[in-house]
Structures are given as structure tokens and as C-alpha cells.
PDB file of C-alpha atoms in Angstrom:
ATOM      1  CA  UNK A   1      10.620 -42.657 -11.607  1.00 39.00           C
ATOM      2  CA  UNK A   2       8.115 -44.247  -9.205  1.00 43.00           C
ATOM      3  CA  UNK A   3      10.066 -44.759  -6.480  1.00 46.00           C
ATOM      4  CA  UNK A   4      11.845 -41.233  -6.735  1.00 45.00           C
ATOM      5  CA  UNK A   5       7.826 -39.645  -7.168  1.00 44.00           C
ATOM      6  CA  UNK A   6       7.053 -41.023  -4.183  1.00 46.00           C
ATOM      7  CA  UNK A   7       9.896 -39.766  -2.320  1.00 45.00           C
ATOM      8  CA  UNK A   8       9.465 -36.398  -3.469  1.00 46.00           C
ATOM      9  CA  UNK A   9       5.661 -36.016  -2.501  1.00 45.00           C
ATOM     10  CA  UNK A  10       6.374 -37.786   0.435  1.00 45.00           C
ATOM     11  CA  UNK A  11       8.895 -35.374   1.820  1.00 46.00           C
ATOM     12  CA  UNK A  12       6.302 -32.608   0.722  1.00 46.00           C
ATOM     13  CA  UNK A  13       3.991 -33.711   2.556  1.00 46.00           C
ATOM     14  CA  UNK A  14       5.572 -34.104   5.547  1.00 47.00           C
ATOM     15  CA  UNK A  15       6.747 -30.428   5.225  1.00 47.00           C
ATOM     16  CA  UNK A  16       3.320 -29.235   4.897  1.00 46.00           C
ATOM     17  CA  UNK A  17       2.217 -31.576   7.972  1.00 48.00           C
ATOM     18  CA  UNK A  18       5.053 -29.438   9.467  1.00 47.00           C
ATOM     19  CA  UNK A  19       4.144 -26.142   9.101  1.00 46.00           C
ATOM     20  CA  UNK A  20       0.595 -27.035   9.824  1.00 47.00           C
ATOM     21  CA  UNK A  21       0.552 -28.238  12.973  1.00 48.00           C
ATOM     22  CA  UNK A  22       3.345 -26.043  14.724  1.00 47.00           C
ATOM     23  CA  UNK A  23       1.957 -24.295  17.669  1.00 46.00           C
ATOM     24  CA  UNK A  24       0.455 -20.641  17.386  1.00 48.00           C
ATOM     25  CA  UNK A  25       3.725 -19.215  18.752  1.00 47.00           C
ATOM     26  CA  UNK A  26       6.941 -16.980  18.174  1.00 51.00           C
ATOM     27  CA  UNK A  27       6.235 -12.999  16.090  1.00 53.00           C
ATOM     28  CA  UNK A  28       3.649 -12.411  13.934  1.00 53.00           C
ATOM     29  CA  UNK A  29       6.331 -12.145  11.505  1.00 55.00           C
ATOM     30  CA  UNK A  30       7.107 -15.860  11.701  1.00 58.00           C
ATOM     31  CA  UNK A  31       3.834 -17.484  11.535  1.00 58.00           C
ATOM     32  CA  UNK A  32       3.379 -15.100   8.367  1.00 58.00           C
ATOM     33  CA  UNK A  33       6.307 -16.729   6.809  1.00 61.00           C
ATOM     34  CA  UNK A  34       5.192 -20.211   8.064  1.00 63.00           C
ATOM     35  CA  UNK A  35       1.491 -19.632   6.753  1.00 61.00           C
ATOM     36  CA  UNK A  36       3.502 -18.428   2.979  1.00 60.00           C
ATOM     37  CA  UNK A  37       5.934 -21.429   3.382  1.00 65.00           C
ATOM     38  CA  UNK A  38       2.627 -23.440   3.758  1.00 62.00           C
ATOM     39  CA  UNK A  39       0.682 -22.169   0.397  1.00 57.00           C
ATOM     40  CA  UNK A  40       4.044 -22.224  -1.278  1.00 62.00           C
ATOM     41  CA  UNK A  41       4.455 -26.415  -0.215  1.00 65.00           C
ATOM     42  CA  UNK A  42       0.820 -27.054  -1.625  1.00 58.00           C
ATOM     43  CA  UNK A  43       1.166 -25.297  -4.889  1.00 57.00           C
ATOM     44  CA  UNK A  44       4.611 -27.135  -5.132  1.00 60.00           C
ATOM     45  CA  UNK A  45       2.962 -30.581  -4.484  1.00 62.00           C
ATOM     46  CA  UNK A  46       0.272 -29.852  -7.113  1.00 55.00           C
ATOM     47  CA  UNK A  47       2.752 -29.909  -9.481  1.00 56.00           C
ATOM     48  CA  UNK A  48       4.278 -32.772  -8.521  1.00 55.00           C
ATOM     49  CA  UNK A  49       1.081 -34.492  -8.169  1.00 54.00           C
ATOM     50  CA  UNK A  50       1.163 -33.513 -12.151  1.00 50.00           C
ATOM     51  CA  UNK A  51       4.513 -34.803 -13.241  1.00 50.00           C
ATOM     52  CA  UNK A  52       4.147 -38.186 -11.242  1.00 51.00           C
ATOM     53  CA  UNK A  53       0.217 -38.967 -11.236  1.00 49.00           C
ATOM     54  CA  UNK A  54       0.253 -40.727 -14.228  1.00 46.00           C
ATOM     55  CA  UNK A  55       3.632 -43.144 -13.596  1.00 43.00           C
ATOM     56  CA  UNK A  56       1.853 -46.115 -12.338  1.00 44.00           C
ATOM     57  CA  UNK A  57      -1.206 -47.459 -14.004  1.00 39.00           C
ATOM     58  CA  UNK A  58      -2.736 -49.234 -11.618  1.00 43.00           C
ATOM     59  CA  UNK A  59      -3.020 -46.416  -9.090  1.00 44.00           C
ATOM     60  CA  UNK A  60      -6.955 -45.461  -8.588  1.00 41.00           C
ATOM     61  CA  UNK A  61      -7.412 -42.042 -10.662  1.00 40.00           C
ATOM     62  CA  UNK A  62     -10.066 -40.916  -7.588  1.00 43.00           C
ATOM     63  CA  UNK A  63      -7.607 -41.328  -5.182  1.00 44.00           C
ATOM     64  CA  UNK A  64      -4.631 -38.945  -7.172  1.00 38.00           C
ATOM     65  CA  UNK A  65      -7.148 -36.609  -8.096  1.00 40.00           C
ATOM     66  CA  UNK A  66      -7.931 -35.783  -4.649  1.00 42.00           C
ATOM     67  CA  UNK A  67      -4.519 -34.635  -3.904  1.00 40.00           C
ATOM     68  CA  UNK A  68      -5.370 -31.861  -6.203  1.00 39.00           C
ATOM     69  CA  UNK A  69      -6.224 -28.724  -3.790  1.00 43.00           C
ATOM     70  CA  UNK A  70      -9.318 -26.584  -5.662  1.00 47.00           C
ATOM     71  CA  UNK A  71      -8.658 -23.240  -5.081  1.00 51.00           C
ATOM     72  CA  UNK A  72     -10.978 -20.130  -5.535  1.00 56.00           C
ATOM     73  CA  UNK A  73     -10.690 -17.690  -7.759  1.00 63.00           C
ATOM     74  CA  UNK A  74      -9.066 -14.992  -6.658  1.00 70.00           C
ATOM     75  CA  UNK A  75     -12.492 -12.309  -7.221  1.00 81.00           C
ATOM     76  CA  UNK A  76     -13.034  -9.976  -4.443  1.00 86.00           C
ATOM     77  CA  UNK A  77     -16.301 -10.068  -3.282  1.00 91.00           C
ATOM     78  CA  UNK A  78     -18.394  -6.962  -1.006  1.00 93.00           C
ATOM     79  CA  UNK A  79     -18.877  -7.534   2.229  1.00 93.00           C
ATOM     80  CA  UNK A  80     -22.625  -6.794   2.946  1.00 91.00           C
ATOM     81  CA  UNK A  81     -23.234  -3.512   4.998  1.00 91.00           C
ATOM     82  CA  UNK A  82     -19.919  -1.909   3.890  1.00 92.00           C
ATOM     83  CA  UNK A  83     -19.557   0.254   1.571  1.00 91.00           C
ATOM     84  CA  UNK A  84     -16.329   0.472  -0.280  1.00 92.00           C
ATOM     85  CA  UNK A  85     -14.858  -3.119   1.199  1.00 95.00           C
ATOM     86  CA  UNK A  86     -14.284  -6.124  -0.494  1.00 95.00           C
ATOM     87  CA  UNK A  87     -12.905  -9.265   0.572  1.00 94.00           C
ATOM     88  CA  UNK A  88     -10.998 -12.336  -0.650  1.00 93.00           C
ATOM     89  CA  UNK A  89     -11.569 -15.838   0.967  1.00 91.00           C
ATOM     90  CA  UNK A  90      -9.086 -18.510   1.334  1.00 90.00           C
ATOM     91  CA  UNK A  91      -6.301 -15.658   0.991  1.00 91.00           C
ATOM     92  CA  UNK A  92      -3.252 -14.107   2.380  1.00 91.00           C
ATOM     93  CA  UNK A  93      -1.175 -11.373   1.984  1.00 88.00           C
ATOM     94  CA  UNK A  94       2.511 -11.237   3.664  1.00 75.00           C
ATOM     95  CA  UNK A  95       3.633  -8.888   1.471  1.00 64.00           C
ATOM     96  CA  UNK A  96       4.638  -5.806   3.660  1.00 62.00           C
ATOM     97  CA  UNK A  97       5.319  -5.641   7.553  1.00 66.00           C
ATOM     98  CA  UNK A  98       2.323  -5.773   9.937  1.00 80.00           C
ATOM     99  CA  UNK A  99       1.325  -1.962  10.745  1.00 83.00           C
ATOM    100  CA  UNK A 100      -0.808  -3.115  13.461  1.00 87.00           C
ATOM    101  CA  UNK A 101      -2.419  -5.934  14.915  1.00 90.00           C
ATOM    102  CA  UNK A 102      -6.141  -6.118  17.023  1.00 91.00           C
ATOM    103  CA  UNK A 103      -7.498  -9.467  18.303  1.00 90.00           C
ATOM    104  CA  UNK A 104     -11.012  -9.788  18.110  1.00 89.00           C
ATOM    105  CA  UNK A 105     -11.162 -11.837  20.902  1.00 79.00           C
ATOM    106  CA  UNK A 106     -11.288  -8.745  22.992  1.00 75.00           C
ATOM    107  CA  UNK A 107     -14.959  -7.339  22.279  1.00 81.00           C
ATOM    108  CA  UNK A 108     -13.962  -6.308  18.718  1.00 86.00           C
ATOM    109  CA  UNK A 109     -14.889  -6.616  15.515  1.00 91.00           C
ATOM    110  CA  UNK A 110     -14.879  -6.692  11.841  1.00 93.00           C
ATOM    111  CA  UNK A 111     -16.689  -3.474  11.756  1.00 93.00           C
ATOM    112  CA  UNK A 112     -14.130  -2.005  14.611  1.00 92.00           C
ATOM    113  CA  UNK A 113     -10.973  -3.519  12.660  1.00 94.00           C
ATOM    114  CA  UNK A 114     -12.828  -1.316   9.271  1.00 94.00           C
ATOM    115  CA  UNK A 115     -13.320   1.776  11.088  1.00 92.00           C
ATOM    116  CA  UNK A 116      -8.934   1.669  12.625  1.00 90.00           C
ATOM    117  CA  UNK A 117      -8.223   0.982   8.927  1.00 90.00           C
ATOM    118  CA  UNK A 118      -9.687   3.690   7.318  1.00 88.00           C
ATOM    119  CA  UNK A 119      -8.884   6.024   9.765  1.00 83.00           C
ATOM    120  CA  UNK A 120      -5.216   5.560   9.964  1.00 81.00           C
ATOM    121  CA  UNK A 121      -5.573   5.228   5.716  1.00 79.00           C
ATOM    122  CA  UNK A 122      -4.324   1.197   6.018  1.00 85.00           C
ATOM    123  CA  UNK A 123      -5.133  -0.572   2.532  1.00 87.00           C
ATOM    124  CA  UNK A 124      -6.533  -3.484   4.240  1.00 92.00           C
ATOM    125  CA  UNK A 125      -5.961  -5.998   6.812  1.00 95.00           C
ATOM    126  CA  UNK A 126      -5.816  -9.792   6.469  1.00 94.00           C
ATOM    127  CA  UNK A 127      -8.288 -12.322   9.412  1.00 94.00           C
ATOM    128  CA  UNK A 128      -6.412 -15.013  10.561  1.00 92.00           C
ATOM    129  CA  UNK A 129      -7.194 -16.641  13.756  1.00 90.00           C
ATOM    130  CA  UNK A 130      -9.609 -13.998  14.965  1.00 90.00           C
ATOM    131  CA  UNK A 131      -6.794 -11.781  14.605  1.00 92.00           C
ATOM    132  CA  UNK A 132      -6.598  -8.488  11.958  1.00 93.00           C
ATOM    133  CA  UNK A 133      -3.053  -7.968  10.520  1.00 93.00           C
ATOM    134  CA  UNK A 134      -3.206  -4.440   9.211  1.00 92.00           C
ATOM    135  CA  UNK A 135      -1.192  -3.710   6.208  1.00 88.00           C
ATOM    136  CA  UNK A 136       0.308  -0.196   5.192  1.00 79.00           C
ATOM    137  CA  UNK A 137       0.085  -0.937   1.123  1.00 80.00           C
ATOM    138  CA  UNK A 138      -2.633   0.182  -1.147  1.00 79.00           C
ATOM    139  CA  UNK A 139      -5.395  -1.689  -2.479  1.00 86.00           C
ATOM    140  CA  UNK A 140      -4.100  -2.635  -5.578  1.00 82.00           C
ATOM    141  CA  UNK A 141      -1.387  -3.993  -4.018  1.00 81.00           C
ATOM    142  CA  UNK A 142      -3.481  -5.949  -1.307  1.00 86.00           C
ATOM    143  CA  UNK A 143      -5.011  -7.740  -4.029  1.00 86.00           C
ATOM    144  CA  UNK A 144      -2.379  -8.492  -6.669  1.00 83.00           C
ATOM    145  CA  UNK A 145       0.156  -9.892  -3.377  1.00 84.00           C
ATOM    146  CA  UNK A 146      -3.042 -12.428  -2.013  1.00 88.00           C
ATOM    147  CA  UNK A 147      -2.012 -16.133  -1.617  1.00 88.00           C
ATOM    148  CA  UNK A 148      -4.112 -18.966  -1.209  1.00 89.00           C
ATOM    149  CA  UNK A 149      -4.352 -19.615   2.378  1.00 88.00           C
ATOM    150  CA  UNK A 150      -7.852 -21.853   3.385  1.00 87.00           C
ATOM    151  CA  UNK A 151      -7.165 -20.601   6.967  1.00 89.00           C
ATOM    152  CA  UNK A 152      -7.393 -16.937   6.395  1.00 92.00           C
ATOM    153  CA  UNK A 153      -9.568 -13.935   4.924  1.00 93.00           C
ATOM    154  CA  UNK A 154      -8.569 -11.012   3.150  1.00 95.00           C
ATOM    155  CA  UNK A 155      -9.942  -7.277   3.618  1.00 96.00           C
ATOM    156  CA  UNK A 156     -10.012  -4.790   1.287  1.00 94.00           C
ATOM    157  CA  UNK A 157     -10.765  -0.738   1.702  1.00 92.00           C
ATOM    158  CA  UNK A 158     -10.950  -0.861  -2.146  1.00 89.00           C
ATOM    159  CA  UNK A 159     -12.617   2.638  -1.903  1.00 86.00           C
ATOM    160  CA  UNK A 160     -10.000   4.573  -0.860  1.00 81.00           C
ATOM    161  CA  UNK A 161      -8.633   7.765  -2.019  1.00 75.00           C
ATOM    162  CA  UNK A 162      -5.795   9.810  -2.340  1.00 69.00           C
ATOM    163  CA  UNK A 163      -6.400  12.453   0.348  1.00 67.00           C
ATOM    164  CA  UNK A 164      -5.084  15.246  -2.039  1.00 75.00           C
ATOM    165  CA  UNK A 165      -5.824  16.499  -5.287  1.00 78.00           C
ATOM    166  CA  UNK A 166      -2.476  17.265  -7.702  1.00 80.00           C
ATOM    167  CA  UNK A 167      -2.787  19.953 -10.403  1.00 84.00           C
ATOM    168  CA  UNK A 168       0.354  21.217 -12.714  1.00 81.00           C
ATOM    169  CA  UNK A 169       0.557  24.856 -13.764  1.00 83.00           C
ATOM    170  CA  UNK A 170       2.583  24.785 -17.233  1.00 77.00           C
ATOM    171  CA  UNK A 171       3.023  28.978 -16.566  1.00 79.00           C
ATOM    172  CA  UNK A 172       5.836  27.903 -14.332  1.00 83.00           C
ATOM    173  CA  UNK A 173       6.375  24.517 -14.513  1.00 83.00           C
ATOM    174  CA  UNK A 174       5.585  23.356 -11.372  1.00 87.00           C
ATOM    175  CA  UNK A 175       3.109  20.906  -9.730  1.00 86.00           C
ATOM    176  CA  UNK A 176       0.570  21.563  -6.677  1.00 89.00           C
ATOM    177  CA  UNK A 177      -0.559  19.233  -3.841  1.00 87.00           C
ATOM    178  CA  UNK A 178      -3.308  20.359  -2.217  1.00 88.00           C
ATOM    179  CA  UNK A 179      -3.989  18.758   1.609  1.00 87.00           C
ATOM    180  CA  UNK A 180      -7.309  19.350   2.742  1.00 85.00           C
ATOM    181  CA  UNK A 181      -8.126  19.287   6.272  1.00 86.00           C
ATOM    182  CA  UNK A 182      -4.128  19.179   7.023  1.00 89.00           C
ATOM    183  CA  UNK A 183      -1.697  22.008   8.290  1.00 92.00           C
ATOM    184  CA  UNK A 184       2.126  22.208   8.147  1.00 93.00           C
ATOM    185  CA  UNK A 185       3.902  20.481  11.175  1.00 91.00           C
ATOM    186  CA  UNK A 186       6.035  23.061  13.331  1.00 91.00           C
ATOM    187  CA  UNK A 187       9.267  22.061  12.934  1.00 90.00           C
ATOM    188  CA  UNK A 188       7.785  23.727   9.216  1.00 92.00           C
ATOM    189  CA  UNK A 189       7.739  26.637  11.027  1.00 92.00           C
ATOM    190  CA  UNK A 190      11.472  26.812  13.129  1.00 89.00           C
ATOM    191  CA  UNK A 191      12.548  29.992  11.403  1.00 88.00           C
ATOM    192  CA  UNK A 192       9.379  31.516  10.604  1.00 91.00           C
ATOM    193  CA  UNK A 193       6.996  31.907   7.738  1.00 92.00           C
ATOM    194  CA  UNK A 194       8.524  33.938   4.647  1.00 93.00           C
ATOM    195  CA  UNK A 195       5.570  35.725   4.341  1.00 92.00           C
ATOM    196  CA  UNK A 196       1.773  36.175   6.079  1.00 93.00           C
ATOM    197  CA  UNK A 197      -1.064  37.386   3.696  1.00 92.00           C
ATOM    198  CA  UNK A 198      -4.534  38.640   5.884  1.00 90.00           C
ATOM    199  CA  UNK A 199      -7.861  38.660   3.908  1.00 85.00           C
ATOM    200  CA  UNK A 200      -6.741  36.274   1.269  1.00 83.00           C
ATOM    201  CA  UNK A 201      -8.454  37.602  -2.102  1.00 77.00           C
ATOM    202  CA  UNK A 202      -8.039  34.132  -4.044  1.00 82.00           C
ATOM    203  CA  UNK A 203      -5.825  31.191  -3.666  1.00 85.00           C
ATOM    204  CA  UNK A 204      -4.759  31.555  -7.354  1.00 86.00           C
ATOM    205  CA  UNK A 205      -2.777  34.708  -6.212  1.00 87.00           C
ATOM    206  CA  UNK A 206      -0.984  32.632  -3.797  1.00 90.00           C
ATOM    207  CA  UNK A 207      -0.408  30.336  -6.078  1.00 90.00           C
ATOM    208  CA  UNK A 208       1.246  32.786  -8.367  1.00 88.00           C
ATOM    209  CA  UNK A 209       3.316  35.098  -5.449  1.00 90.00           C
ATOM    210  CA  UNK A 210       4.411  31.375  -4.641  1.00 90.00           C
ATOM    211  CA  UNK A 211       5.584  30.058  -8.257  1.00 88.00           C
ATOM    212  CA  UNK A 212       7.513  33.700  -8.584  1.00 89.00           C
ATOM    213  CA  UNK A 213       9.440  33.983  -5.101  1.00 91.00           C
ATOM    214  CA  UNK A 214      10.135  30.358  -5.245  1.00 90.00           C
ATOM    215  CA  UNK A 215       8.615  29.227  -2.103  1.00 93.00           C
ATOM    216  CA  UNK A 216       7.846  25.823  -0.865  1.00 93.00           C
ATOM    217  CA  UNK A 217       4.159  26.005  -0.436  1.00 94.00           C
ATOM    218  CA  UNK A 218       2.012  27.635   1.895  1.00 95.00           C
ATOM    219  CA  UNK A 219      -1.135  27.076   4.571  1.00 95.00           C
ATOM    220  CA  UNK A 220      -4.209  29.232   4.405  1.00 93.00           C
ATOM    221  CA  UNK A 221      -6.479  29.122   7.720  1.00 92.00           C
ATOM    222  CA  UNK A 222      -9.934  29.339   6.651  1.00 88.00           C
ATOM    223  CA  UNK A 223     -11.126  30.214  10.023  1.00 87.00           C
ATOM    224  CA  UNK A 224      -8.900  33.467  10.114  1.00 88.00           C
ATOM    225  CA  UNK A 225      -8.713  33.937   6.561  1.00 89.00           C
ATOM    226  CA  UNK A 226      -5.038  33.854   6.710  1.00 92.00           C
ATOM    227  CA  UNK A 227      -2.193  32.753   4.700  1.00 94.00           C
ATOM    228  CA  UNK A 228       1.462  31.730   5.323  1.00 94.00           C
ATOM    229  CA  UNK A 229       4.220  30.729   2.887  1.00 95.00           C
ATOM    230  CA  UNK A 230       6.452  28.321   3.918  1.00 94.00           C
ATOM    231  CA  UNK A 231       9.978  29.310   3.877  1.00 92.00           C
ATOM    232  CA  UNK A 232      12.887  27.777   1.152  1.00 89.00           C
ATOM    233  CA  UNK A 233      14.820  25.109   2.885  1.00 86.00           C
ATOM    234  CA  UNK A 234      17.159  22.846   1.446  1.00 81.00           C
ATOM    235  CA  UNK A 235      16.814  20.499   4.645  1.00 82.00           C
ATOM    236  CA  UNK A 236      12.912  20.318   3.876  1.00 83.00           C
ATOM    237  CA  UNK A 237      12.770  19.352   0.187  1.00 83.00           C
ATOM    238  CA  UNK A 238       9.045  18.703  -0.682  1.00 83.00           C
ATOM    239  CA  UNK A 239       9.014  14.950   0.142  1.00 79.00           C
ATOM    240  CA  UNK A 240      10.162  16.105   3.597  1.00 84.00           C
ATOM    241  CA  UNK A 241       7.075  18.537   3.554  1.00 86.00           C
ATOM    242  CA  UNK A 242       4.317  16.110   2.687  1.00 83.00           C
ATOM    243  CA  UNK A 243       5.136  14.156   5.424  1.00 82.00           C
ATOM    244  CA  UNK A 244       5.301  16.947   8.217  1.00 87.00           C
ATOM    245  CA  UNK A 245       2.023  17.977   8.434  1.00 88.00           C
ATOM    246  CA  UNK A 246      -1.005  17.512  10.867  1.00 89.00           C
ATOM    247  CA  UNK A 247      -4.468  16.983  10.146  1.00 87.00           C
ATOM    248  CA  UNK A 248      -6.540  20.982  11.178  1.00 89.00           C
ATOM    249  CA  UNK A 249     -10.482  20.613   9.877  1.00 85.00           C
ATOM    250  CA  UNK A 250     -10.239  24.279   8.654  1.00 89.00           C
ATOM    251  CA  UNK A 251      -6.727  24.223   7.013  1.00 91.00           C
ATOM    252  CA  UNK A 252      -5.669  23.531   3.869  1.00 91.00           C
ATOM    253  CA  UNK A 253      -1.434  22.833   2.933  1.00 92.00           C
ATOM    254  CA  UNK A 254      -0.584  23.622  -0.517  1.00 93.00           C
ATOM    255  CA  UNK A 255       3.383  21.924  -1.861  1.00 92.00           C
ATOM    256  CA  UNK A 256       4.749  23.311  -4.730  1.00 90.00           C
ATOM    257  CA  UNK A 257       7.155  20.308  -6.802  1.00 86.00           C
ATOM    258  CA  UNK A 258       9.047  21.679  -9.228  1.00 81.00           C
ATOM    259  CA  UNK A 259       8.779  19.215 -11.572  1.00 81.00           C
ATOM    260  CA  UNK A 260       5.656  18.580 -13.579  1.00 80.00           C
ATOM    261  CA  UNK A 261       4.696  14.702 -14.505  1.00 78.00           C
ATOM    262  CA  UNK A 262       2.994  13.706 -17.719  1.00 78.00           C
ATOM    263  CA  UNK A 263       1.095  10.838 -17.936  1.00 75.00           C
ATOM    264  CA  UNK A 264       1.055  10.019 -20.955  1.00 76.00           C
ATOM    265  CA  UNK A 265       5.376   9.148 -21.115  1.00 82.00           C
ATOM    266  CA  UNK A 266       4.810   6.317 -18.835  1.00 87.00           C
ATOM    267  CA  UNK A 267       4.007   2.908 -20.152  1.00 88.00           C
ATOM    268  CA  UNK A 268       2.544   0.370 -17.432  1.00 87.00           C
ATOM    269  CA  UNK A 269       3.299  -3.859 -17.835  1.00 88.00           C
ATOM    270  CA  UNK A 270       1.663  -6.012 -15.749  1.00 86.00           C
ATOM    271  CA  UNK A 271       2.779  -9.029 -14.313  1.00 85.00           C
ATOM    272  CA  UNK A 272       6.547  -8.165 -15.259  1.00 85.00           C
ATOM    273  CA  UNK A 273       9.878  -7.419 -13.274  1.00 85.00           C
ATOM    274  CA  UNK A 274      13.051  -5.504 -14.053  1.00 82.00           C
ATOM    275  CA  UNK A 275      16.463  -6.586 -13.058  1.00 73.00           C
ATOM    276  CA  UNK A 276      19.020  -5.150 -15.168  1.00 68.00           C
ATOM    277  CA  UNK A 277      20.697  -2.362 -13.157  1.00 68.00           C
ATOM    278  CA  UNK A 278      20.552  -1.923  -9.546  1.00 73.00           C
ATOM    279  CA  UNK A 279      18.250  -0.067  -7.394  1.00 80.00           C
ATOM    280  CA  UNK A 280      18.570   3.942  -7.876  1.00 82.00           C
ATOM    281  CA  UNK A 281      16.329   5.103  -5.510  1.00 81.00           C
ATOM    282  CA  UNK A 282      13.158   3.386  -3.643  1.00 80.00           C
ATOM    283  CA  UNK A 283      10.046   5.116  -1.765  1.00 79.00           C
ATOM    284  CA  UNK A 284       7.956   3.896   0.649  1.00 76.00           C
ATOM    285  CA  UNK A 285       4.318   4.993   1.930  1.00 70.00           C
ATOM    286  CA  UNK A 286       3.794   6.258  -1.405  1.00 73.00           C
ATOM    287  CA  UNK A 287      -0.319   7.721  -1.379  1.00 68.00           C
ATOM    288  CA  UNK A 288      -0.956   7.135  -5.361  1.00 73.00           C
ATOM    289  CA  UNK A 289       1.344   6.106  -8.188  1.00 80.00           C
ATOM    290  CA  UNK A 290       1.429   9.804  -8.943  1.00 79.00           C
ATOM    291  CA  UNK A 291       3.976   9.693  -6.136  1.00 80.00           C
ATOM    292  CA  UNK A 292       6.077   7.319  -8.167  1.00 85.00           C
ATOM    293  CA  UNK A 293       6.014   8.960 -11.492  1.00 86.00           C
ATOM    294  CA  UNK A 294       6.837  12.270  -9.848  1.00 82.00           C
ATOM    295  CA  UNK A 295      10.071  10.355  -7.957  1.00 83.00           C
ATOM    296  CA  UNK A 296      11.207   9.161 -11.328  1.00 86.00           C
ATOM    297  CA  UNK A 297      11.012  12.450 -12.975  1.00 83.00           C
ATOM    298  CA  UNK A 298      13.047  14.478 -10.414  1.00 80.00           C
ATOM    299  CA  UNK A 299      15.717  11.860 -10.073  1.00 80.00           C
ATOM    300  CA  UNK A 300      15.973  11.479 -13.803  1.00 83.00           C
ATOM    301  CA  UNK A 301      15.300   7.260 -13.690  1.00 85.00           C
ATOM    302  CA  UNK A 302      14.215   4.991 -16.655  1.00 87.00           C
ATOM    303  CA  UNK A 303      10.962   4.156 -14.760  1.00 90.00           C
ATOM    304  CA  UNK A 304      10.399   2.188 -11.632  1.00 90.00           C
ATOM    305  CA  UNK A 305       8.802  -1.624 -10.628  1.00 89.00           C
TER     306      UNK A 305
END
């Protein structure tokens, strides 16, 4: 058992030697999987540091308590002069592709790689060599998917919000998405609106002509006081027209789902996976978990991971 211990960490060892000293070359993509491959090594010889530490006797305890790496906790902390961010030291996250990168090394900086990030609505990015690896996930999921990594620092817009506000109206059993500050893209518009309302009274009686001619939604323009219903299209179900539209200060897109969600039939587990069954559907981008709940309703699924 000594012999074979020593082996073992040996060849771990070396690994991690590997990974840590290859040159600062190739895709971001690949030095995010060597940087993983790297935490993954050390947490695997800190258990094998366990299981064989105590085989010989005579072995100084100083010496294999030192191969023991100490690790943080994994508490966000806020970074000073910034509202709404947090950040995590000695941590990774490689879950997800790289949205974007931006080196600091040319006249940025943490305050510039903040300001991208919450204005293209990016969860967070992740400092590694003076360079910000943007990450299209949420928050929550920025934090829960952070490795230990002592060469890298995690950012966190942990005060973001949905940029819409959802409301159900049981009268017709539908759900409403309200965009704020967003109009309807114009390949919305390829055939026309179905109907143009001038001098809107109230947006409760669009709301209403909407749910009982079965449109998809509709745009009002404050500025002209004006208000178009978007047409029924079968090639533009409602997940098609979330995503077409186009940020307008004084517009505001309204979707009709028909589907409403309630809360209160979902159970949440954390920490746990599901394999049984294969994938039924997936969705990506997602803005809340609303998004989710209202995906597993429509397509009639058990729940979703």
C-alpha cells in the first residue's frame, strides 16, 4: 500500500505540474478546460493525500499536512464602489461558453468589464490573467458552477433583474409579458399588424380585445399614443416573439402565452440530478426560471434540471 500510494500521488502530481506550467496558448476554450482539469487534479490528490497519509508512521505529520490545499469558502463578497456586484476569490466558472472576452491590458478595467456586462445583461464574468471571460448564465448559476481556482476571480452582477414583469389573467387563461423599453422586431411586422388602435384609452382594453381575437401580443408607442396587435402566426409562436424584439425608450411589447404557470405545483431540490428518461426538450438564454416552468407546462414535461 506504500509503494502503490506513492505511485498514485506521484503521477498526480506530475499531472498537475502539467497543466500548470503549459504555455498561455491555444482557445480560450482550452485553457478553460486545462484550468478545470487543474482544480479537478488537486481536489483528487487531497483525497489521496487522505487514504495514504497515514500508511507509514514514520513520515513527519507537518510535512503530509502541507499537501493539504486550504481552500476558501465559497461566500461572495461586495466589491467596494459597486453596487449590486459580488465577487468570489480563488474561483472559476467554465460552466457555459465564453460570450465575450476583453483584456484589460488594453486601458480597461474592472469598472469597464461591469458596465459591458450589465449592458448586454451577462450574469458575470470570471478575471483570469488580466483577462474578463464573460458568461451568458444567470447569477445563481455563476455561483453554484464556481471552482476553486487560486489563479482566478469571480464576478458577480448578483443584482440583476428580469427585464419584464409576468402577470396571468385567470378570465382567459393566459399569461402576459410585459417588455419595457423594447418594440417588436420587423420581421414581426412582414404581413402587417392585425389591428392599429389611436388614442389608447387603457392598456387593460388591449389586453382584453387581445385575449378575445386571439392575438399574439401587441406594442403601444407612448410617444404617439398608438397601439398595434401583432398578427397570429404559427411560424412566430411566442418563444419566437420574445426574442425578436428591439430595445425603443418609449415602447412597451406586451406577449400573450397561453398557458398560465402556478407556482405553487413545482417542487425545487437542490444539489440533485435526474437521469431516468432522456432529454424532452432543453432551452437556452432563459431570463428567470419563470421561463422554465412556463416551457414545462406547454410541453406537458414532469419538470426540468
Amino acid at each position: 500500500p506504500e509503494m502503490h500510494g506513492g505511485v498514485r500521488l506521484a503521477s498526480v502530481t506530475t499531472i498537475i505540474l502539467i497543466c500548470q506550467y503549459l504555455p498561455q496558448s491555444g482557445s480560450c476554450m482550452h485553457r478553460a478546460v486545462l484550468r478545470k482539469t487543474r482544480s479537478n487534479m488537486w481536489l483528487r490528490m487531497r483525497g489521496l493525500a487522505r487514504l495514504y497519509g497515514g500508511c507509514n508512521e514514520n513520515d513527519d505529520r507537518e510535512s503530509r499536512e502541507s499537501m493539504f490545499v486550504e481552500l476558501e469558502p465559497n461566500i461572495p463578497e461586495p466589491v467596494l464602489g459597486e453596487p449590486g456586484w459580488v465577487r468570489l476569490r480563488n474561483r472559476d466558472v467554465s460552466f457555459g461558453d465564453n460570450a465575450e472576452m476583453l483584456v484589460l491590458a488594453d486601458q480597461n478595467t474592472t469598472a469597464d468589464c461591469m458596465r459591458l456586462a450589465e449592458r448586454k445583461r451577462y450574469g458575470g464574468f470570471v478575471m483570469w490573467n488580466e483577462v474578463a471571460f464573460f458568461r451568458a448564465i444567470s447569477p445563481e448559476q455563476m455561483v453554484r458552477a464556481a471552482i476553486p481556482d487560486d489563479s482566478a476571480e469571480v464576478y458577480i452582477w448578483a443584482g440583476r433583474q428580469p427585464d419584464y414583469k409576468s402577470s396571468a389573467d385567470r378570465r382567459f387563461n393566459v399569461t402576459w409579458i410585459t417588455y419595457a423599453g423594447h418594440k417588436a422586431h420587423p420581421k414581426v411586422w412582414h404581413k402587417g399588424s392585425a389591428e392599429t388602435w389611436e388614442n389608447v384609452a387603457s392598456v387593460e382594453d388591449c389586453l382584453e380585445v387581445c385575449a378575445l381575437k386571439k392575438y399574439s401580443g401587441f406594442v403601444i408607442d407612448e410617444k404617439r399614443n398608438l397601439c398595434q396587435f401583432i398578427r397570429t402566426d404559427r411560424r412566430l409562436p411566442h418563444w419566437e416573439l420574445r426574442r425578436l424584439r428591439q430595445k425603443e425608450s418609449h415602447a412597451t411589447l406586451v406577449v400573450k402565452i397561453p398557458f398560465v404557470v402556478n407556482e405553487e405545483e413545482f417542487e425545487r431540490y437542490n444539489n440533485t440530478e435526474s437521469y431516468p428518461g432522456c432529454d424532452a426538450d432543453y432551452l437556452l438564454n432563459f431570463d428567470s426560471l419563470y421561463d422554465c416552468k412556463l416551457k414545462c407546462v406547454e410541453g406537458n414535461n414532469g419538470g426540468f434540471v
